[in-house]
Amino acid sequence: VDDQPQNNLYERRAFASAGIFCDTFTNNSDAIEAIKRLDYDLVISDIGRADLDETGWDLLQEIKSKGLHLPFIFYTWGITDDTRAKVMAERADGITETPDELAQLVFKLTT
């Protein structure tokens, strides 16, 4: 889930070449509706959304509040120690800003 999905084109192509299909959503409501209807293995989301009043944190909380049990990874830039601490406190499954680490997290959580 990213308000600028073009930023993740290469990552999605790499996953596709490894047999991992990715749906792309630009907002939380579309992502939640799809999660309720389809059987996803995990969620990858950015944290901030420049033009929207929603965030990846909101998406994580909504997924939890609906009792949906999915691994959740934040893929974002500018990660601080405070952000990492919040990821742990909110019980997300990981956070990264590098494609290599993203791939490692995805493979770890889906195999």
PDB file of N, CA and C in Angstrom:
ATOM      1  N   VAL A   1       0.865  -1.159   0.000  1.00  0.00           N
ATOM      2  CA  VAL A   1       0.000   0.000   0.000  1.00  0.00           C
ATOM      3  C   VAL A   1       0.911   1.222   0.000  1.00  0.00           C
ATOM      4  N   ASP A   2       0.765   2.019  -1.050  1.00  0.00           N
ATOM      5  CA  ASP A   2       1.628   3.182  -1.206  1.00  0.00           C
ATOM      6  C   ASP A   2       0.912   4.190  -2.091  1.00  0.00           C
ATOM      7  N   ASP A   3       0.889   5.430  -1.679  1.00  0.00           N
ATOM      8  CA  ASP A   3       0.234   6.460  -2.485  1.00  0.00           C
ATOM      9  C   ASP A   3       1.021   6.770  -3.755  1.00  0.00           C
ATOM     10  N   GLN A   4       2.237   6.260  -3.857  1.00  0.00           N
ATOM     11  CA  GLN A   4       3.053   6.434  -5.054  1.00  0.00           C
ATOM     12  C   GLN A   4       3.612   5.061  -5.475  1.00  0.00           C
ATOM     13  N   PRO A   5       2.752   4.195  -6.011  1.00  0.00           N
ATOM     14  CA  PRO A   5       3.179   2.822  -6.314  1.00  0.00           C
ATOM     15  C   PRO A   5       4.300   2.731  -7.346  1.00  0.00           C
ATOM     16  N   GLN A   6       4.474   3.755  -8.155  1.00  0.00           N
ATOM     17  CA  GLN A   6       5.561   3.730  -9.129  1.00  0.00           C
ATOM     18  C   GLN A   6       6.916   3.659  -8.439  1.00  0.00           C
ATOM     19  N   ASN A   7       6.987   4.057  -7.181  1.00  0.00           N
ATOM     20  CA  ASN A   7       8.247   3.987  -6.432  1.00  0.00           C
ATOM     21  C   ASN A   7       8.671   2.553  -6.120  1.00  0.00           C
ATOM     22  N   ASN A   8       7.740   1.607  -6.260  1.00  0.00           N
ATOM     23  CA  ASN A   8       8.015   0.212  -5.915  1.00  0.00           C
ATOM     24  C   ASN A   8       7.996  -0.717  -7.124  1.00  0.00           C
ATOM     25  N   LEU A   9       8.062  -0.159  -8.298  1.00  0.00           N
ATOM     26  CA  LEU A   9       7.954  -0.955  -9.524  1.00  0.00           C
ATOM     27  C   LEU A   9       9.020  -2.049  -9.601  1.00  0.00           C
ATOM     28  N   TYR A  10      10.262  -1.710  -9.325  1.00  0.00           N
ATOM     29  CA  TYR A  10      11.339  -2.695  -9.437  1.00  0.00           C
ATOM     30  C   TYR A  10      11.205  -3.803  -8.398  1.00  0.00           C
ATOM     31  N   GLU A  11      10.769  -3.453  -7.216  1.00  0.00           N
ATOM     32  CA  GLU A  11      10.564  -4.463  -6.179  1.00  0.00           C
ATOM     33  C   GLU A  11       9.452  -5.426  -6.591  1.00  0.00           C
ATOM     34  N   ARG A  12       8.352  -4.892  -7.126  1.00  0.00           N
ATOM     35  CA  ARG A  12       7.248  -5.749  -7.568  1.00  0.00           C
ATOM     36  C   ARG A  12       7.683  -6.662  -8.713  1.00  0.00           C
ATOM     37  N   ARG A  13       8.474  -6.133  -9.622  1.00  0.00           N
ATOM     38  CA  ARG A  13       8.988  -6.962 -10.725  1.00  0.00           C
ATOM     39  C   ARG A  13       9.886  -8.079 -10.194  1.00  0.00           C
ATOM     40  N   ALA A  14      10.720  -7.761  -9.238  1.00  0.00           N
ATOM     41  CA  ALA A  14      11.602  -8.775  -8.657  1.00  0.00           C
ATOM     42  C   ALA A  14      10.779  -9.860  -7.966  1.00  0.00           C
ATOM     43  N   PHE A  15       9.750  -9.469  -7.225  1.00  0.00           N
ATOM     44  CA  PHE A  15       8.897 -10.466  -6.579  1.00  0.00           C
ATOM     45  C   PHE A  15       8.180 -11.316  -7.616  1.00  0.00           C
ATOM     46  N   ALA A  16       7.687 -10.692  -8.670  1.00  0.00           N
ATOM     47  CA  ALA A  16       6.994 -11.444  -9.728  1.00  0.00           C
ATOM     48  C   ALA A  16       7.925 -12.477 -10.351  1.00  0.00           C
ATOM     49  N   SER A  17       9.180 -12.117 -10.567  1.00  0.00           N
ATOM     50  CA  SER A  17      10.126 -13.067 -11.151  1.00  0.00           C
ATOM     51  C   SER A  17      10.399 -14.238 -10.209  1.00  0.00           C
ATOM     52  N   ALA A  18      10.149 -14.034  -8.911  1.00  0.00           N
ATOM     53  CA  ALA A  18      10.311 -15.107  -7.928  1.00  0.00           C
ATOM     54  C   ALA A  18       8.990 -15.835  -7.666  1.00  0.00           C
ATOM     55  N   GLY A  19       7.945 -15.501  -8.447  1.00  0.00           N
ATOM     56  CA  GLY A  19       6.656 -16.166  -8.301  1.00  0.00           C
ATOM     57  C   GLY A  19       5.770 -15.588  -7.214  1.00  0.00           C
ATOM     58  N   ILE A  20       6.076 -14.386  -6.780  1.00  0.00           N
ATOM     59  CA  ILE A  20       5.275 -13.729  -5.740  1.00  0.00           C
ATOM     60  C   ILE A  20       4.463 -12.622  -6.405  1.00  0.00           C
ATOM     61  N   PHE A  21       3.150 -12.758  -6.368  1.00  0.00           N
ATOM     62  CA  PHE A  21       2.260 -11.779  -6.986  1.00  0.00           C
ATOM     63  C   PHE A  21       1.939 -10.674  -5.992  1.00  0.00           C
ATOM     64  N   CYS A  22       1.962  -9.438  -6.463  1.00  0.00           N
ATOM     65  CA  CYS A  22       1.680  -8.278  -5.615  1.00  0.00           C
ATOM     66  C   CYS A  22       0.497  -7.496  -6.172  1.00  0.00           C
ATOM     67  N   ASP A  23      -0.483  -7.236  -5.343  1.00  0.00           N
ATOM     68  CA  ASP A  23      -1.520  -6.267  -5.663  1.00  0.00           C
ATOM     69  C   ASP A  23      -1.062  -4.931  -5.118  1.00  0.00           C
ATOM     70  N   THR A  24      -1.463  -3.862  -5.780  1.00  0.00           N
ATOM     71  CA  THR A  24      -1.065  -2.524  -5.357  1.00  0.00           C
ATOM     72  C   THR A  24      -2.305  -1.710  -5.025  1.00  0.00           C
ATOM     73  N   PHE A  25      -2.257  -1.036  -3.892  1.00  0.00           N
ATOM     74  CA  PHE A  25      -3.341  -0.148  -3.473  1.00  0.00           C
ATOM     75  C   PHE A  25      -2.729   1.178  -3.058  1.00  0.00           C
ATOM     76  N   THR A  26      -3.449   2.261  -3.311  1.00  0.00           N
ATOM     77  CA  THR A  26      -2.943   3.586  -2.971  1.00  0.00           C
ATOM     78  C   THR A  26      -3.577   4.156  -1.714  1.00  0.00           C
ATOM     79  N   ASN A  27      -4.539   3.435  -1.142  1.00  0.00           N
ATOM     80  CA  ASN A  27      -5.164   3.928   0.086  1.00  0.00           C
ATOM     81  C   ASN A  27      -5.580   2.753   0.960  1.00  0.00           C
ATOM     82  N   ASN A  28      -5.802   3.052   2.224  1.00  0.00           N
ATOM     83  CA  ASN A  28      -6.118   2.020   3.203  1.00  0.00           C
ATOM     84  C   ASN A  28      -7.461   1.351   2.954  1.00  0.00           C
ATOM     85  N   SER A  29      -8.481   2.108   2.575  1.00  0.00           N
ATOM     86  CA  SER A  29      -9.813   1.510   2.430  1.00  0.00           C
ATOM     87  C   SER A  29      -9.838   0.470   1.318  1.00  0.00           C
ATOM     88  N   ASP A  30      -9.199   0.738   0.191  1.00  0.00           N
ATOM     89  CA  ASP A  30      -9.147  -0.252  -0.883  1.00  0.00           C
ATOM     90  C   ASP A  30      -8.351  -1.482  -0.441  1.00  0.00           C
ATOM     91  N   ALA A  31      -7.270  -1.255   0.281  1.00  0.00           N
ATOM     92  CA  ALA A  31      -6.467  -2.378   0.766  1.00  0.00           C
ATOM     93  C   ALA A  31      -7.265  -3.243   1.732  1.00  0.00           C
ATOM     94  N   ILE A  32      -7.966  -2.640   2.657  1.00  0.00           N
ATOM     95  CA  ILE A  32      -8.758  -3.394   3.637  1.00  0.00           C
ATOM     96  C   ILE A  32      -9.846  -4.204   2.943  1.00  0.00           C
ATOM     97  N   GLU A  33     -10.540  -3.608   1.990  1.00  0.00           N
ATOM     98  CA  GLU A  33     -11.588  -4.335   1.260  1.00  0.00           C
ATOM     99  C   GLU A  33     -11.014  -5.553   0.554  1.00  0.00           C
ATOM    100  N   ALA A  34      -9.862  -5.406  -0.074  1.00  0.00           N
ATOM    101  CA  ALA A  34      -9.230  -6.531  -0.757  1.00  0.00           C
ATOM    102  C   ALA A  34      -8.777  -7.597   0.240  1.00  0.00           C
ATOM    103  N   ILE A  35      -8.229  -7.178   1.359  1.00  0.00           N
ATOM    104  CA  ILE A  35      -7.766  -8.120   2.385  1.00  0.00           C
ATOM    105  C   ILE A  35      -8.929  -8.944   2.913  1.00  0.00           C
ATOM    106  N   LYS A  36     -10.094  -8.334   3.049  1.00  0.00           N
ATOM    107  CA  LYS A  36     -11.269  -9.065   3.537  1.00  0.00           C
ATOM    108  C   LYS A  36     -11.763 -10.087   2.506  1.00  0.00           C
ATOM    109  N   ARG A  37     -11.551  -9.817   1.218  1.00  0.00           N
ATOM    110  CA  ARG A  37     -12.072 -10.695   0.167  1.00  0.00           C
ATOM    111  C   ARG A  37     -11.085 -11.757  -0.301  1.00  0.00           C
ATOM    112  N   LEU A  38      -9.805 -11.463  -0.243  1.00  0.00           N
ATOM    113  CA  LEU A  38      -8.800 -12.346  -0.817  1.00  0.00           C
ATOM    114  C   LEU A  38      -7.878 -12.896   0.267  1.00  0.00           C
ATOM    115  N   ASP A  39      -7.162 -13.932  -0.066  1.00  0.00           N
ATOM    116  CA  ASP A  39      -6.288 -14.613   0.891  1.00  0.00           C
ATOM    117  C   ASP A  39      -4.841 -14.174   0.675  1.00  0.00           C
ATOM    118  N   TYR A  40      -4.460 -13.053   1.274  1.00  0.00           N
ATOM    119  CA  TYR A  40      -3.106 -12.545   1.142  1.00  0.00           C
ATOM    120  C   TYR A  40      -2.183 -13.202   2.155  1.00  0.00           C
ATOM    121  N   ASP A  41      -0.895 -13.241   1.802  1.00  0.00           N
ATOM    122  CA  ASP A  41       0.109 -13.800   2.702  1.00  0.00           C
ATOM    123  C   ASP A  41       0.727 -12.753   3.609  1.00  0.00           C
ATOM    124  N   LEU A  42       0.744 -11.499   3.166  1.00  0.00           N
ATOM    125  CA  LEU A  42       1.292 -10.420   3.988  1.00  0.00           C
ATOM    126  C   LEU A  42       0.938  -9.073   3.381  1.00  0.00           C
ATOM    127  N   VAL A  43       1.212  -8.035   4.161  1.00  0.00           N
ATOM    128  CA  VAL A  43       0.982  -6.651   3.739  1.00  0.00           C
ATOM    129  C   VAL A  43       2.311  -5.910   3.815  1.00  0.00           C
ATOM    130  N   ILE A  44       2.582  -5.145   2.755  1.00  0.00           N
ATOM    131  CA  ILE A  44       3.732  -4.231   2.748  1.00  0.00           C
ATOM    132  C   ILE A  44       3.157  -2.838   2.570  1.00  0.00           C
ATOM    133  N   SER A  45       3.539  -1.916   3.430  1.00  0.00           N
ATOM    134  CA  SER A  45       2.996  -0.564   3.369  1.00  0.00           C
ATOM    135  C   SER A  45       4.069   0.473   3.657  1.00  0.00           C
ATOM    136  N   ASP A  46       3.924   1.621   3.021  1.00  0.00           N
ATOM    137  CA  ASP A  46       4.740   2.748   3.443  1.00  0.00           C
ATOM    138  C   ASP A  46       4.150   3.283   4.743  1.00  0.00           C
ATOM    139  N   ILE A  47       4.799   4.243   5.349  1.00  0.00           N
ATOM    140  CA  ILE A  47       4.265   4.819   6.582  1.00  0.00           C
ATOM    141  C   ILE A  47       3.485   6.081   6.274  1.00  0.00           C
ATOM    142  N   GLY A  48       4.087   7.012   5.577  1.00  0.00           N
ATOM    143  CA  GLY A  48       3.428   8.288   5.302  1.00  0.00           C
ATOM    144  C   GLY A  48       2.758   8.302   3.947  1.00  0.00           C
ATOM    145  N   ARG A  49       1.709   9.071   3.848  1.00  0.00           N
ATOM    146  CA  ARG A  49       1.006   9.257   2.583  1.00  0.00           C
ATOM    147  C   ARG A  49       0.847  10.764   2.399  1.00  0.00           C
ATOM    148  N   ALA A  50       1.590  11.337   1.487  1.00  0.00           N
ATOM    149  CA  ALA A  50       1.709  12.786   1.345  1.00  0.00           C
ATOM    150  C   ALA A  50       0.379  13.514   1.196  1.00  0.00           C
ATOM    151  N   ASP A  51      -0.498  13.020   0.367  1.00  0.00           N
ATOM    152  CA  ASP A  51      -1.741  13.751   0.083  1.00  0.00           C
ATOM    153  C   ASP A  51      -2.946  13.216   0.833  1.00  0.00           C
ATOM    154  N   LEU A  52      -2.753  12.288   1.739  1.00  0.00           N
ATOM    155  CA  LEU A  52      -3.877  11.668   2.432  1.00  0.00           C
ATOM    156  C   LEU A  52      -3.738  11.854   3.936  1.00  0.00           C
ATOM    157  N   ASP A  53      -4.851  11.789   4.618  1.00  0.00           N
ATOM    158  CA  ASP A  53      -4.837  11.909   6.070  1.00  0.00           C
ATOM    159  C   ASP A  53      -4.642  10.560   6.753  1.00  0.00           C
ATOM    160  N   GLU A  54      -4.268   9.562   5.992  1.00  0.00           N
ATOM    161  CA  GLU A  54      -4.071   8.231   6.550  1.00  0.00           C
ATOM    162  C   GLU A  54      -2.589   7.869   6.499  1.00  0.00           C
ATOM    163  N   THR A  55      -2.234   6.884   7.275  1.00  0.00           N
ATOM    164  CA  THR A  55      -0.839   6.430   7.290  1.00  0.00           C
ATOM    165  C   THR A  55      -0.800   4.911   7.329  1.00  0.00           C
ATOM    166  N   GLY A  56       0.386   4.383   7.154  1.00  0.00           N
ATOM    167  CA  GLY A  56       0.572   2.952   7.313  1.00  0.00           C
ATOM    168  C   GLY A  56       0.255   2.492   8.728  1.00  0.00           C
ATOM    169  N   TRP A  57       0.505   3.363   9.708  1.00  0.00           N
ATOM    170  CA  TRP A  57       0.159   3.015  11.096  1.00  0.00           C
ATOM    171  C   TRP A  57      -1.345   2.796  11.216  1.00  0.00           C
ATOM    172  N   ASP A  58      -2.132   3.659  10.557  1.00  0.00           N
ATOM    173  CA  ASP A  58      -3.594   3.504  10.586  1.00  0.00           C
ATOM    174  C   ASP A  58      -4.007   2.169   9.971  1.00  0.00           C
ATOM    175  N   LEU A  59      -3.355   1.802   8.867  1.00  0.00           N
ATOM    176  CA  LEU A  59      -3.665   0.534   8.203  1.00  0.00           C
ATOM    177  C   LEU A  59      -3.355  -0.637   9.127  1.00  0.00           C
ATOM    178  N   LEU A  60      -2.214  -0.621   9.761  1.00  0.00           N
ATOM    179  CA  LEU A  60      -1.854  -1.689  10.690  1.00  0.00           C
ATOM    180  C   LEU A  60      -2.894  -1.811  11.792  1.00  0.00           C
ATOM    181  N   GLN A  61      -3.299  -0.699  12.378  1.00  0.00           N
ATOM    182  CA  GLN A  61      -4.296  -0.725  13.448  1.00  0.00           C
ATOM    183  C   GLN A  61      -5.648  -1.228  12.953  1.00  0.00           C
ATOM    184  N   GLU A  62      -6.039  -0.841  11.754  1.00  0.00           N
ATOM    185  CA  GLU A  62      -7.325  -1.290  11.214  1.00  0.00           C
ATOM    186  C   GLU A  62      -7.317  -2.789  10.952  1.00  0.00           C
ATOM    187  N   ILE A  63      -6.228  -3.292  10.425  1.00  0.00           N
ATOM    188  CA  ILE A  63      -6.113  -4.733  10.200  1.00  0.00           C
ATOM    189  C   ILE A  63      -6.235  -5.476  11.528  1.00  0.00           C
ATOM    190  N   LYS A  64      -5.544  -5.008  12.532  1.00  0.00           N
ATOM    191  CA  LYS A  64      -5.616  -5.644  13.851  1.00  0.00           C
ATOM    192  C   LYS A  64      -7.022  -5.555  14.444  1.00  0.00           C
ATOM    193  N   SER A  65      -7.648  -4.386  14.327  1.00  0.00           N
ATOM    194  CA  SER A  65      -8.970  -4.191  14.934  1.00  0.00           C
ATOM    195  C   SER A  65     -10.036  -5.073  14.283  1.00  0.00           C
ATOM    196  N   LYS A  66      -9.821  -5.446  13.033  1.00  0.00           N
ATOM    197  CA  LYS A  66     -10.762  -6.322  12.329  1.00  0.00           C
ATOM    198  C   LYS A  66     -10.446  -7.796  12.545  1.00  0.00           C
ATOM    199  N   GLY A  67      -9.429  -8.074  13.345  1.00  0.00           N
ATOM    200  CA  GLY A  67      -9.055  -9.453  13.637  1.00  0.00           C
ATOM    201  C   GLY A  67      -8.416 -10.166  12.461  1.00  0.00           C
ATOM    202  N   LEU A  68      -7.857  -9.409  11.536  1.00  0.00           N
ATOM    203  CA  LEU A  68      -7.182  -9.990  10.374  1.00  0.00           C
ATOM    204  C   LEU A  68      -5.735 -10.255  10.747  1.00  0.00           C
ATOM    205  N   HIS A  69      -5.314 -11.486  10.628  1.00  0.00           N
ATOM    206  CA  HIS A  69      -3.969 -11.865  11.056  1.00  0.00           C
ATOM    207  C   HIS A  69      -3.073 -12.033   9.839  1.00  0.00           C
ATOM    208  N   LEU A  70      -2.318 -10.991   9.552  1.00  0.00           N
ATOM    209  CA  LEU A  70      -1.401 -10.987   8.423  1.00  0.00           C
ATOM    210  C   LEU A  70      -0.069 -10.401   8.848  1.00  0.00           C
ATOM    211  N   PRO A  71       1.013 -11.004   8.404  1.00  0.00           N
ATOM    212  CA  PRO A  71       2.308 -10.346   8.633  1.00  0.00           C
ATOM    213  C   PRO A  71       2.289  -8.962   7.974  1.00  0.00           C
ATOM    214  N   PHE A  72       2.949  -8.010   8.598  1.00  0.00           N
ATOM    215  CA  PHE A  72       2.903  -6.612   8.146  1.00  0.00           C
ATOM    216  C   PHE A  72       4.308  -6.047   8.161  1.00  0.00           C
ATOM    217  N   ILE A  73       4.746  -5.557   6.988  1.00  0.00           N
ATOM    218  CA  ILE A  73       6.076  -4.964   6.845  1.00  0.00           C
ATOM    219  C   ILE A  73       5.926  -3.511   6.413  1.00  0.00           C
ATOM    220  N   PHE A  74       6.661  -2.634   7.060  1.00  0.00           N
ATOM    221  CA  PHE A  74       6.744  -1.255   6.587  1.00  0.00           C
ATOM    222  C   PHE A  74       7.949  -1.130   5.667  1.00  0.00           C
ATOM    223  N   TYR A  75       7.725  -0.551   4.488  1.00  0.00           N
ATOM    224  CA  TYR A  75       8.796  -0.287   3.529  1.00  0.00           C
ATOM    225  C   TYR A  75       8.780   1.207   3.284  1.00  0.00           C
ATOM    226  N   THR A  76       9.750   1.883   3.866  1.00  0.00           N
ATOM    227  CA  THR A  76       9.701   3.339   3.916  1.00  0.00           C
ATOM    228  C   THR A  76      11.116   3.896   3.977  1.00  0.00           C
ATOM    229  N   TRP A  77      11.232   5.184   3.894  1.00  0.00           N
ATOM    230  CA  TRP A  77      12.530   5.869   3.956  1.00  0.00           C
ATOM    231  C   TRP A  77      12.646   6.648   5.248  1.00  0.00           C
ATOM    232  N   GLY A  78      13.873   6.929   5.639  1.00  0.00           N
ATOM    233  CA  GLY A  78      14.118   7.783   6.797  1.00  0.00           C
ATOM    234  C   GLY A  78      13.773   7.131   8.117  1.00  0.00           C
ATOM    235  N   ILE A  79      14.115   5.866   8.266  1.00  0.00           N
ATOM    236  CA  ILE A  79      13.789   5.136   9.492  1.00  0.00           C
ATOM    237  C   ILE A  79      14.689   5.625  10.627  1.00  0.00           C
ATOM    238  N   THR A  80      14.069   5.926  11.750  1.00  0.00           N
ATOM    239  CA  THR A  80      14.796   6.358  12.943  1.00  0.00           C
ATOM    240  C   THR A  80      14.693   5.279  14.029  1.00  0.00           C
ATOM    241  N   ASP A  81      15.450   5.444  15.093  1.00  0.00           N
ATOM    242  CA  ASP A  81      15.341   4.525  16.225  1.00  0.00           C
ATOM    243  C   ASP A  81      13.936   4.579  16.818  1.00  0.00           C
ATOM    244  N   ASP A  82      13.334   5.778  16.862  1.00  0.00           N
ATOM    245  CA  ASP A  82      11.967   5.909  17.378  1.00  0.00           C
ATOM    246  C   ASP A  82      10.967   5.154  16.509  1.00  0.00           C
ATOM    247  N   THR A  83      11.171   5.204  15.197  1.00  0.00           N
ATOM    248  CA  THR A  83      10.285   4.480  14.294  1.00  0.00           C
ATOM    249  C   THR A  83      10.419   2.978  14.518  1.00  0.00           C
ATOM    250  N   ARG A  84      11.644   2.506  14.643  1.00  0.00           N
ATOM    251  CA  ARG A  84      11.857   1.077  14.907  1.00  0.00           C
ATOM    252  C   ARG A  84      11.210   0.657  16.229  1.00  0.00           C
ATOM    253  N   ALA A  85      11.308   1.497  17.239  1.00  0.00           N
ATOM    254  CA  ALA A  85      10.691   1.193  18.534  1.00  0.00           C
ATOM    255  C   ALA A  85       9.167   1.124  18.399  1.00  0.00           C
ATOM    256  N   LYS A  86       8.598   2.029  17.618  1.00  0.00           N
ATOM    257  CA  LYS A  86       7.150   2.010  17.424  1.00  0.00           C
ATOM    258  C   LYS A  86       6.722   0.754  16.672  1.00  0.00           C
ATOM    259  N   VAL A  87       7.517   0.321  15.705  1.00  0.00           N
ATOM    260  CA  VAL A  87       7.217  -0.920  14.977  1.00  0.00           C
ATOM    261  C   VAL A  87       7.146  -2.086  15.962  1.00  0.00           C
ATOM    262  N   MET A  88       8.094  -2.148  16.862  1.00  0.00           N
ATOM    263  CA  MET A  88       8.089  -3.214  17.872  1.00  0.00           C
ATOM    264  C   MET A  88       6.869  -3.097  18.779  1.00  0.00           C
ATOM    265  N   ALA A  89       6.569  -1.885  19.230  1.00  0.00           N
ATOM    266  CA  ALA A  89       5.444  -1.674  20.135  1.00  0.00           C
ATOM    267  C   ALA A  89       4.111  -2.000  19.468  1.00  0.00           C
ATOM    268  N   GLU A  90       3.998  -1.691  18.195  1.00  0.00           N
ATOM    269  CA  GLU A  90       2.744  -1.932  17.459  1.00  0.00           C
ATOM    270  C   GLU A  90       2.668  -3.347  16.900  1.00  0.00           C
ATOM    271  N   ARG A  91       3.713  -4.115  17.128  1.00  0.00           N
ATOM    272  CA  ARG A  91       3.782  -5.516  16.714  1.00  0.00           C
ATOM    273  C   ARG A  91       3.684  -5.711  15.204  1.00  0.00           C
ATOM    274  N   ALA A  92       4.320  -4.827  14.452  1.00  0.00           N
ATOM    275  CA  ALA A  92       4.503  -5.087  13.025  1.00  0.00           C
ATOM    276  C   ALA A  92       5.629  -6.115  12.902  1.00  0.00           C
ATOM    277  N   ASP A  93       5.748  -6.735  11.756  1.00  0.00           N
ATOM    278  CA  ASP A  93       6.715  -7.814  11.591  1.00  0.00           C
ATOM    279  C   ASP A  93       8.062  -7.355  11.060  1.00  0.00           C
ATOM    280  N   GLY A  94       8.150  -6.092  10.675  1.00  0.00           N
ATOM    281  CA  GLY A  94       9.427  -5.597  10.203  1.00  0.00           C
ATOM    282  C   GLY A  94       9.309  -4.226   9.594  1.00  0.00           C
ATOM    283  N   ILE A  95      10.468  -3.605   9.436  1.00  0.00           N
ATOM    284  CA  ILE A  95      10.556  -2.309   8.768  1.00  0.00           C
ATOM    285  C   ILE A  95      11.900  -2.262   8.057  1.00  0.00           C
ATOM    286  N   THR A  96      11.887  -1.729   6.859  1.00  0.00           N
ATOM    287  CA  THR A  96      13.127  -1.609   6.102  1.00  0.00           C
ATOM    288  C   THR A  96      13.011  -0.483   5.091  1.00  0.00           C
ATOM    289  N   GLU A  97      14.166  -0.050   4.614  1.00  0.00           N
ATOM    290  CA  GLU A  97      14.199   0.934   3.536  1.00  0.00           C
ATOM    291  C   GLU A  97      15.032   0.434   2.362  1.00  0.00           C
ATOM    292  N   THR A  98      15.474  -0.838   2.425  1.00  0.00           N
ATOM    293  CA  THR A  98      16.283  -1.363   1.331  1.00  0.00           C
ATOM    294  C   THR A  98      15.573  -2.530   0.639  1.00  0.00           C
ATOM    295  N   PRO A  99      15.686  -2.595  -0.673  1.00  0.00           N
ATOM    296  CA  PRO A  99      15.055  -3.695  -1.412  1.00  0.00           C
ATOM    297  C   PRO A  99      15.557  -5.075  -0.984  1.00  0.00           C
ATOM    298  N   ASP A 100      16.850  -5.208  -0.713  1.00  0.00           N
ATOM    299  CA  ASP A 100      17.392  -6.503  -0.312  1.00  0.00           C
ATOM    300  C   ASP A 100      16.789  -6.987   1.007  1.00  0.00           C
ATOM    301  N   GLU A 101      16.719  -6.086   1.973  1.00  0.00           N
ATOM    302  CA  GLU A 101      16.147  -6.470   3.261  1.00  0.00           C
ATOM    303  C   GLU A 101      14.653  -6.728   3.126  1.00  0.00           C
ATOM    304  N   LEU A 102      13.971  -5.976   2.270  1.00  0.00           N
ATOM    305  CA  LEU A 102      12.553  -6.231   2.027  1.00  0.00           C
ATOM    306  C   LEU A 102      12.363  -7.653   1.507  1.00  0.00           C
ATOM    307  N   ALA A 103      13.159  -8.044   0.528  1.00  0.00           N
ATOM    308  CA  ALA A 103      13.062  -9.394  -0.017  1.00  0.00           C
ATOM    309  C   ALA A 103      13.313 -10.434   1.065  1.00  0.00           C
ATOM    310  N   GLN A 104      14.315 -10.215   1.901  1.00  0.00           N
ATOM    311  CA  GLN A 104      14.609 -11.163   2.981  1.00  0.00           C
ATOM    312  C   GLN A 104      13.419 -11.298   3.932  1.00  0.00           C
ATOM    313  N   LEU A 105      12.812 -10.173   4.297  1.00  0.00           N
ATOM    314  CA  LEU A 105      11.648 -10.205   5.187  1.00  0.00           C
ATOM    315  C   LEU A 105      10.476 -10.933   4.533  1.00  0.00           C
ATOM    316  N   VAL A 106      10.220 -10.625   3.269  1.00  0.00           N
ATOM    317  CA  VAL A 106       9.098 -11.266   2.567  1.00  0.00           C
ATOM    318  C   VAL A 106       9.295 -12.778   2.507  1.00  0.00           C
ATOM    319  N   PHE A 107      10.481 -13.210   2.113  1.00  0.00           N
ATOM    320  CA  PHE A 107      10.734 -14.648   2.017  1.00  0.00           C
ATOM    321  C   PHE A 107      10.666 -15.317   3.388  1.00  0.00           C
ATOM    322  N   LYS A 108      11.164 -14.645   4.395  1.00  0.00           N
ATOM    323  CA  LYS A 108      11.110 -15.199   5.760  1.00  0.00           C
ATOM    324  C   LYS A 108       9.661 -15.369   6.228  1.00  0.00           C
ATOM    325  N   LEU A 109       8.814 -14.394   5.924  1.00  0.00           N
ATOM    326  CA  LEU A 109       7.441 -14.408   6.424  1.00  0.00           C
ATOM    327  C   LEU A 109       6.473 -15.231   5.567  1.00  0.00           C
ATOM    328  N   THR A 110       6.899 -15.612   4.365  1.00  0.00           N
ATOM    329  CA  THR A 110       5.973 -16.348   3.489  1.00  0.00           C
ATOM    330  C   THR A 110       6.390 -17.782   3.229  1.00  0.00           C
ATOM    331  N   THR A 111       7.534 -18.193   3.754  1.00  0.00           N
ATOM    332  CA  THR A 111       7.954 -19.580   3.509  1.00  0.00           C
ATOM    333  C   THR A 111       7.937 -20.396   4.781  1.00  0.00           C
TER     334      THR A 111
END
